[in-house]
PDB file of C-alpha atoms in Angstrom:
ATOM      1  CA  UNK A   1      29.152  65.967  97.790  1.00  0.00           C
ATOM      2  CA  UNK A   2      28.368  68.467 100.601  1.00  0.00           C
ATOM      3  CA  UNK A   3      28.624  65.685 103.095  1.00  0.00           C
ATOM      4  CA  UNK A   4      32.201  65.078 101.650  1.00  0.00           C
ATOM      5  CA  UNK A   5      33.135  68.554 102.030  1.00  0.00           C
ATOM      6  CA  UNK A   6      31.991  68.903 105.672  1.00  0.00           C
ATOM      7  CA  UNK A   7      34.038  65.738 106.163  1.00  0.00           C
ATOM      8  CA  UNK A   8      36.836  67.078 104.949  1.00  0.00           C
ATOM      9  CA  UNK A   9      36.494  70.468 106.662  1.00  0.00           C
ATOM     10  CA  UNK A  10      35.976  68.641 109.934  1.00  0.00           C
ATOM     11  CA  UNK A  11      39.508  66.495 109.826  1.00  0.00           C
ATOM     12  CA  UNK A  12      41.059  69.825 108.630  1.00  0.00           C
ATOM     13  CA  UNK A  13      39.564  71.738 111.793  1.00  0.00           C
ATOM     14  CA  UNK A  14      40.477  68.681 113.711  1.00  0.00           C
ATOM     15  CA  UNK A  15      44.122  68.124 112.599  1.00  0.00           C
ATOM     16  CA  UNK A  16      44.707  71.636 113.106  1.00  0.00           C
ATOM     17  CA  UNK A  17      44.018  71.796 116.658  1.00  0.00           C
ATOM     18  CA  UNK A  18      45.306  68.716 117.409  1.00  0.00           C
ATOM     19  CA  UNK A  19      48.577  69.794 116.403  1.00  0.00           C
ATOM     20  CA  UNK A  20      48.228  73.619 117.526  1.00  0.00           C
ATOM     21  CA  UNK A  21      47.577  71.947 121.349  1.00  0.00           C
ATOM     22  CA  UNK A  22      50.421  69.632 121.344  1.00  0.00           C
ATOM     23  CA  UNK A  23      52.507  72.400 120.414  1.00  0.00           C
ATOM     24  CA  UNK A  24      51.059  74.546 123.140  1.00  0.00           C
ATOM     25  CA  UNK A  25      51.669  72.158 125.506  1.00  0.00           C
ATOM     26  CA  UNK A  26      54.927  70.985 123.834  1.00  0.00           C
ATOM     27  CA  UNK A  27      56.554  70.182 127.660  1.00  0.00           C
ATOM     28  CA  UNK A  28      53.992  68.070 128.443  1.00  0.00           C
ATOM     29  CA  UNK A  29      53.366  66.664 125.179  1.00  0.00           C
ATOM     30  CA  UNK A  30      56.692  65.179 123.985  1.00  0.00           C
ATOM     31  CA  UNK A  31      59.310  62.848 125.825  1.00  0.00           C
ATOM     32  CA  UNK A  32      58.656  59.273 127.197  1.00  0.00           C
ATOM     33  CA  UNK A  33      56.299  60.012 129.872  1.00  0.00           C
ATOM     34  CA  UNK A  34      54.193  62.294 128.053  1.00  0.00           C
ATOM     35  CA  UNK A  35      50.604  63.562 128.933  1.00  0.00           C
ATOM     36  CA  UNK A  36      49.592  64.869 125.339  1.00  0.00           C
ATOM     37  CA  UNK A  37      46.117  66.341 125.880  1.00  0.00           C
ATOM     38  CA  UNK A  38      45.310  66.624 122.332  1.00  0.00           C
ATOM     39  CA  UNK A  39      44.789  62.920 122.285  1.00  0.00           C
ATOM     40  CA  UNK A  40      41.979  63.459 123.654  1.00  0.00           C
ATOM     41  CA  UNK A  41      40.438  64.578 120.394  1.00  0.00           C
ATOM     42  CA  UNK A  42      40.962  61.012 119.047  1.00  0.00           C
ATOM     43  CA  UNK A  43      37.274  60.264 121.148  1.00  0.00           C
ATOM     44  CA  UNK A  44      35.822  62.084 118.045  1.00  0.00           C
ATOM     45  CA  UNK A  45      37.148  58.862 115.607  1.00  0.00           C
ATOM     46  CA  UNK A  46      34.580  57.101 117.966  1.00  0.00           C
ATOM     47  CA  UNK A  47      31.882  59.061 115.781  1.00  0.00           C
ATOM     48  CA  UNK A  48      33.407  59.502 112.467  1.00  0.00           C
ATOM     49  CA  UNK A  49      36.316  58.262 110.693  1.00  0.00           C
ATOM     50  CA  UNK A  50      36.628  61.942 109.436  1.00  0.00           C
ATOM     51  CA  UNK A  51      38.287  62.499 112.634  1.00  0.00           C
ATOM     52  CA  UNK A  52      41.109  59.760 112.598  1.00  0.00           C
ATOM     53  CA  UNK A  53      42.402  61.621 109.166  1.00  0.00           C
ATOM     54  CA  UNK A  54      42.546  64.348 110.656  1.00  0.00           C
ATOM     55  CA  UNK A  55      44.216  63.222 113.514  1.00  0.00           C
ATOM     56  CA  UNK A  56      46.668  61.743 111.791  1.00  0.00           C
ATOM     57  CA  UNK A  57      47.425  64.855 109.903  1.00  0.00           C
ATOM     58  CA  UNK A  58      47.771  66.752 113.091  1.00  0.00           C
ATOM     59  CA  UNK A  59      49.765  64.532 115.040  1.00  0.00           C
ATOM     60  CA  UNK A  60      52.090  64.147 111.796  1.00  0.00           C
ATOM     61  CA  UNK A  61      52.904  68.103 112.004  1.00  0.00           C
ATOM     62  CA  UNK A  62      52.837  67.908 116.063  1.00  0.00           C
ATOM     63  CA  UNK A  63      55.918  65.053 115.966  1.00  0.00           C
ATOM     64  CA  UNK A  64      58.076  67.127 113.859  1.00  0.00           C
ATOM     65  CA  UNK A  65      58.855  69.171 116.890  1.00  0.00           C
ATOM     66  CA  UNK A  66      59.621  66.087 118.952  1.00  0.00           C
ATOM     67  CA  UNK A  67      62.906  64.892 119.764  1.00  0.00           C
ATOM     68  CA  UNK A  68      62.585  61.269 118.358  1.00  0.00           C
ATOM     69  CA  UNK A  69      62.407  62.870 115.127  1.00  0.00           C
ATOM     70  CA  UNK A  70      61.657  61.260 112.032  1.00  0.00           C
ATOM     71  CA  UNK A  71      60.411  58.051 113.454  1.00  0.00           C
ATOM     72  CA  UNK A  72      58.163  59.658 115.682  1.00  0.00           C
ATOM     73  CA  UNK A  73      56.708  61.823 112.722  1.00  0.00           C
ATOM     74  CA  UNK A  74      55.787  58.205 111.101  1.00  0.00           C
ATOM     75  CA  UNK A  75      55.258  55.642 113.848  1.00  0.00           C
ATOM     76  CA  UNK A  76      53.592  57.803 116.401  1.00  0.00           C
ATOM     77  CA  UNK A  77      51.357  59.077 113.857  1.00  0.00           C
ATOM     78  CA  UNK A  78      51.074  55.698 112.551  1.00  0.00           C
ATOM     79  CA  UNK A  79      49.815  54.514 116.130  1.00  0.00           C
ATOM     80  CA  UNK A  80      47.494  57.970 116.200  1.00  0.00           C
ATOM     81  CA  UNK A  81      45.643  56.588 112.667  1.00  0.00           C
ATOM     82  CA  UNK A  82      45.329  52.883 114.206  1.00  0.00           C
ATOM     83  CA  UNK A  83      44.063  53.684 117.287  1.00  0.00           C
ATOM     84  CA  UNK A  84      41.670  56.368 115.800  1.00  0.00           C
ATOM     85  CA  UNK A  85      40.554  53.595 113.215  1.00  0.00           C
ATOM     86  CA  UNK A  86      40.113  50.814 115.746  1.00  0.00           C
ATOM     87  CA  UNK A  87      38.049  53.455 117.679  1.00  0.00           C
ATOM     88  CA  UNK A  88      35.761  54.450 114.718  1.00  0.00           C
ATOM     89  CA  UNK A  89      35.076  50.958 114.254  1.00  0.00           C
ATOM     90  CA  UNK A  90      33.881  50.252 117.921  1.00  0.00           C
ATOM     91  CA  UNK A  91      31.523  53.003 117.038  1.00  0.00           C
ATOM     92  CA  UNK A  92      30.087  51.973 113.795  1.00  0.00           C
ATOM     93  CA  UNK A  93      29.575  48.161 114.820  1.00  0.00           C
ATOM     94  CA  UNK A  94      28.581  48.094 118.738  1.00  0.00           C
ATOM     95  CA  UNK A  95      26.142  49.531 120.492  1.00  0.00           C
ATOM     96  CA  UNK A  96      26.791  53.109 122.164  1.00  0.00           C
ATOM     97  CA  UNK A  97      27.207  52.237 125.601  1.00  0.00           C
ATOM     98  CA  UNK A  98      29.721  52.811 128.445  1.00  0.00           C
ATOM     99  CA  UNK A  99      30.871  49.911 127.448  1.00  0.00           C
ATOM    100  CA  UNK A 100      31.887  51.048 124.017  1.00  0.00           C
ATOM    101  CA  UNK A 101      33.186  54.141 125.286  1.00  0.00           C
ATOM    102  CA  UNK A 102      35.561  52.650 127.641  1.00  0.00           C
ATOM    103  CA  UNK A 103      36.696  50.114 125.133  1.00  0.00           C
ATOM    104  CA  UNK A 104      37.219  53.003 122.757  1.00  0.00           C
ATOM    105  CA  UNK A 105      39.252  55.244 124.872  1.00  0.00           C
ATOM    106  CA  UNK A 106      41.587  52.089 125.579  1.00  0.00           C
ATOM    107  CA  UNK A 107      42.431  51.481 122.136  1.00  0.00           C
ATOM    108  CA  UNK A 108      44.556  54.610 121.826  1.00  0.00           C
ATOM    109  CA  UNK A 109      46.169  53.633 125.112  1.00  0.00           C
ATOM    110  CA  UNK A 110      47.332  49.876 124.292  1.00  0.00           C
ATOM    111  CA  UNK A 111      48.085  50.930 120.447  1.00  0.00           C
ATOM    112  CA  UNK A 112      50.353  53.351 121.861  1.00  0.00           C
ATOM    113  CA  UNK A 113      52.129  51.976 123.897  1.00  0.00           C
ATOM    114  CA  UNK A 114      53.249  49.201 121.790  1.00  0.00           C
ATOM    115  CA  UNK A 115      53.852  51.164 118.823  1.00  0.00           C
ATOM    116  CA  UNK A 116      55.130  54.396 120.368  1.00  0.00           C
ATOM    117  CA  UNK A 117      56.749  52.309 122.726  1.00  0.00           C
ATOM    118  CA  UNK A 118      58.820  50.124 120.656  1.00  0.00           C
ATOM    119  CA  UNK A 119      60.249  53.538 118.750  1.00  0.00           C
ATOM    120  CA  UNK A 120      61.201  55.018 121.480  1.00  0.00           C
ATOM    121  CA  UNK A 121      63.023  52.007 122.807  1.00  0.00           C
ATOM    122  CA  UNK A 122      64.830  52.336 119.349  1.00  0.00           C
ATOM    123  CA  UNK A 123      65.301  56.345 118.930  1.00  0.00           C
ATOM    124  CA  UNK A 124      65.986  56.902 123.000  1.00  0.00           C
ATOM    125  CA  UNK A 125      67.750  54.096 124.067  1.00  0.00           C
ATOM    126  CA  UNK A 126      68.963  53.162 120.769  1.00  0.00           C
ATOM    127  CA  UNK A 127      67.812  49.626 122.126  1.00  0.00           C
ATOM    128  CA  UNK A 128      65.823  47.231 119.705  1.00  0.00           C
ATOM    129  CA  UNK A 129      63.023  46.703 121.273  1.00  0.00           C
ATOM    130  CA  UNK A 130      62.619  42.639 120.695  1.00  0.00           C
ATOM    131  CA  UNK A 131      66.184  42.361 121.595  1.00  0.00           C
ATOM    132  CA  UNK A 132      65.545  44.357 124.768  1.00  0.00           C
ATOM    133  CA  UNK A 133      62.317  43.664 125.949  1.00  0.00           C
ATOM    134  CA  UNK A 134      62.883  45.145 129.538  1.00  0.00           C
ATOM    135  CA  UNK A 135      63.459  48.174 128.186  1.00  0.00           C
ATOM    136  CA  UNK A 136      60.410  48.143 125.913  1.00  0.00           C
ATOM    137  CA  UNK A 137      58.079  47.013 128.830  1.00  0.00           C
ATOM    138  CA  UNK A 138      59.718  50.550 130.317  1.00  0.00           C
ATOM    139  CA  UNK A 139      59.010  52.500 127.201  1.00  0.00           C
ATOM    140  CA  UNK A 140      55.550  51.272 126.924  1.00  0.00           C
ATOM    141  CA  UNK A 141      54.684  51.722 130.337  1.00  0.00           C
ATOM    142  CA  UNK A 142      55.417  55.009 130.360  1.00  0.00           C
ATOM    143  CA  UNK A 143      53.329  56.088 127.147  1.00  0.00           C
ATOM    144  CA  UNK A 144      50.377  53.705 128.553  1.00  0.00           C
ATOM    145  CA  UNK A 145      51.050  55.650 132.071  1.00  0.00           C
ATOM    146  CA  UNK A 146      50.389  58.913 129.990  1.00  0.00           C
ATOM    147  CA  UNK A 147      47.731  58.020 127.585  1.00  0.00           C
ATOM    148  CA  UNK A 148      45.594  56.889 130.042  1.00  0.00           C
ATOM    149  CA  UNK A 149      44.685  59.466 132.397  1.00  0.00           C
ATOM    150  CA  UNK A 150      44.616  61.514 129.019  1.00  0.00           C
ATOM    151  CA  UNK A 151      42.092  59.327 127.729  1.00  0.00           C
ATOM    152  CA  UNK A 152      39.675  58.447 130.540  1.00  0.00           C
ATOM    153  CA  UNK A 153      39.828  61.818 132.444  1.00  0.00           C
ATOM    154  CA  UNK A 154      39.623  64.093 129.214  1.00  0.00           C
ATOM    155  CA  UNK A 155      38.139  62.045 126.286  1.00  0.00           C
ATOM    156  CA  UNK A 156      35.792  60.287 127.927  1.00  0.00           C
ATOM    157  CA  UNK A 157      33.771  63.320 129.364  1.00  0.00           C
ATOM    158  CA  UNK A 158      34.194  64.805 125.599  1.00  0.00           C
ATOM    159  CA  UNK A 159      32.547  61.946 124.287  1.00  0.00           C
ATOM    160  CA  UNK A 160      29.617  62.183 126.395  1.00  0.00           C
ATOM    161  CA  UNK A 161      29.722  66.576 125.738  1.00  0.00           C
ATOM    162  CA  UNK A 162      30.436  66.598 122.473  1.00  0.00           C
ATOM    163  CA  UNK A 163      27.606  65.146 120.988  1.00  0.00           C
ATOM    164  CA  UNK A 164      24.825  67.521 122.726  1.00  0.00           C
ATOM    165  CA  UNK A 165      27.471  70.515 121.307  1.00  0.00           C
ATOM    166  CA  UNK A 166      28.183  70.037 118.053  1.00  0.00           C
ATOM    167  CA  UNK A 167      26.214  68.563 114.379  1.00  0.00           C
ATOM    168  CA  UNK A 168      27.939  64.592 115.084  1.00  0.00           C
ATOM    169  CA  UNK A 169      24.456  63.214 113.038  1.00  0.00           C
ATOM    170  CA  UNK A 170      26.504  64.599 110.203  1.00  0.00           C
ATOM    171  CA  UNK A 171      29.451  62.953 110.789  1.00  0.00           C
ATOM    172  CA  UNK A 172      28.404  59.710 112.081  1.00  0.00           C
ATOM    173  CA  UNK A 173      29.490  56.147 111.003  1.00  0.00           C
ATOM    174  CA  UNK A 174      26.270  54.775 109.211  1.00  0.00           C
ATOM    175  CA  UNK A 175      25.785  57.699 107.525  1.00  0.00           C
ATOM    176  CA  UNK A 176      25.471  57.906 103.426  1.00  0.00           C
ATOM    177  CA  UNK A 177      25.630  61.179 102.875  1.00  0.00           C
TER     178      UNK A 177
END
């Protein structure tokens, strides 16, 4: 039970500031070509899937101050959980290795842009986005253009830091507790 709790109190902690540095950093954060440092913290899904809750969470509250509105509130943090998930899994069943690592920071990038992509196609542009492809290619380009400087010059240091900083063994994939 104890293990549950700290779980628990992790995503909390983790939500919370993912959604408290969007917010911060709401200019940069929100828009089509957006540069949302808090998704950085999805690196810590690579450890636990404690983490990808609480990301969810967090990026749930952060999208209800974006412009897209509603369907950014559920797709975006729709993409946030699958990407997170998808990274949690690279974690639990390969081997940590650069190789993991970079794998895992690009999963947030390509789930983005597709998902995030396609609904801002639809709540910009008002465009479907498999009607309009050209204009979805544009959309997703510009949230892969974002996430992935986010991703490989922020989350990937934190996933090599983070570890030697705070009690991961507790947190970790294979564990029962």
């Amino acid at each position: 039970m104890r293990g549950l709790s700290y779980k628990l109190a992790f995503a909390a902690v983790v939500g919370a500031l993912y959604a408290i540095l969007t917010m911060v950093l709401a200019p940069i954060s929100y828009g089509p070509l957006q540069f949302r440092i808090s998704e950085a913290l999805c690196v810590l899904s690579y450890f636990t899937p404690a983490a990808a809750w609480g990301l969810f969470i967090g990026c749930a509250i952060a999208n209800t101050l974006s412009a897209a509105g509603l369907p950014d509130v559920i797709f975006g943090s729709l993409a946030t959980l699958i990407a997170c998930l998808g990274m949690s899994a690279v974690g639990k069943h390969m081997k940590d290795s650069l190789k993991s690592r970079l794998l895992a920071c690009f999963l947030p990038v390509i789930v983005n842009a597709v998902i995030v992509g396609a609904m801002l196609t639809y709540a910009y542009i008002g465009l479907s986005p498999l009607e309009h492809p050209g204009a979805f290619a544009v959309c997703a380009g510009e949230v892969a253009l974002g996430e992935l400087p986010v991703m490989y010059l922020f989350g990937l240091p934190l996933m090599s830091w983070l570890p030697k900083y705070l009690p991961l063994d507790k947190l970790r994939n294979n564990n029962e507790q």
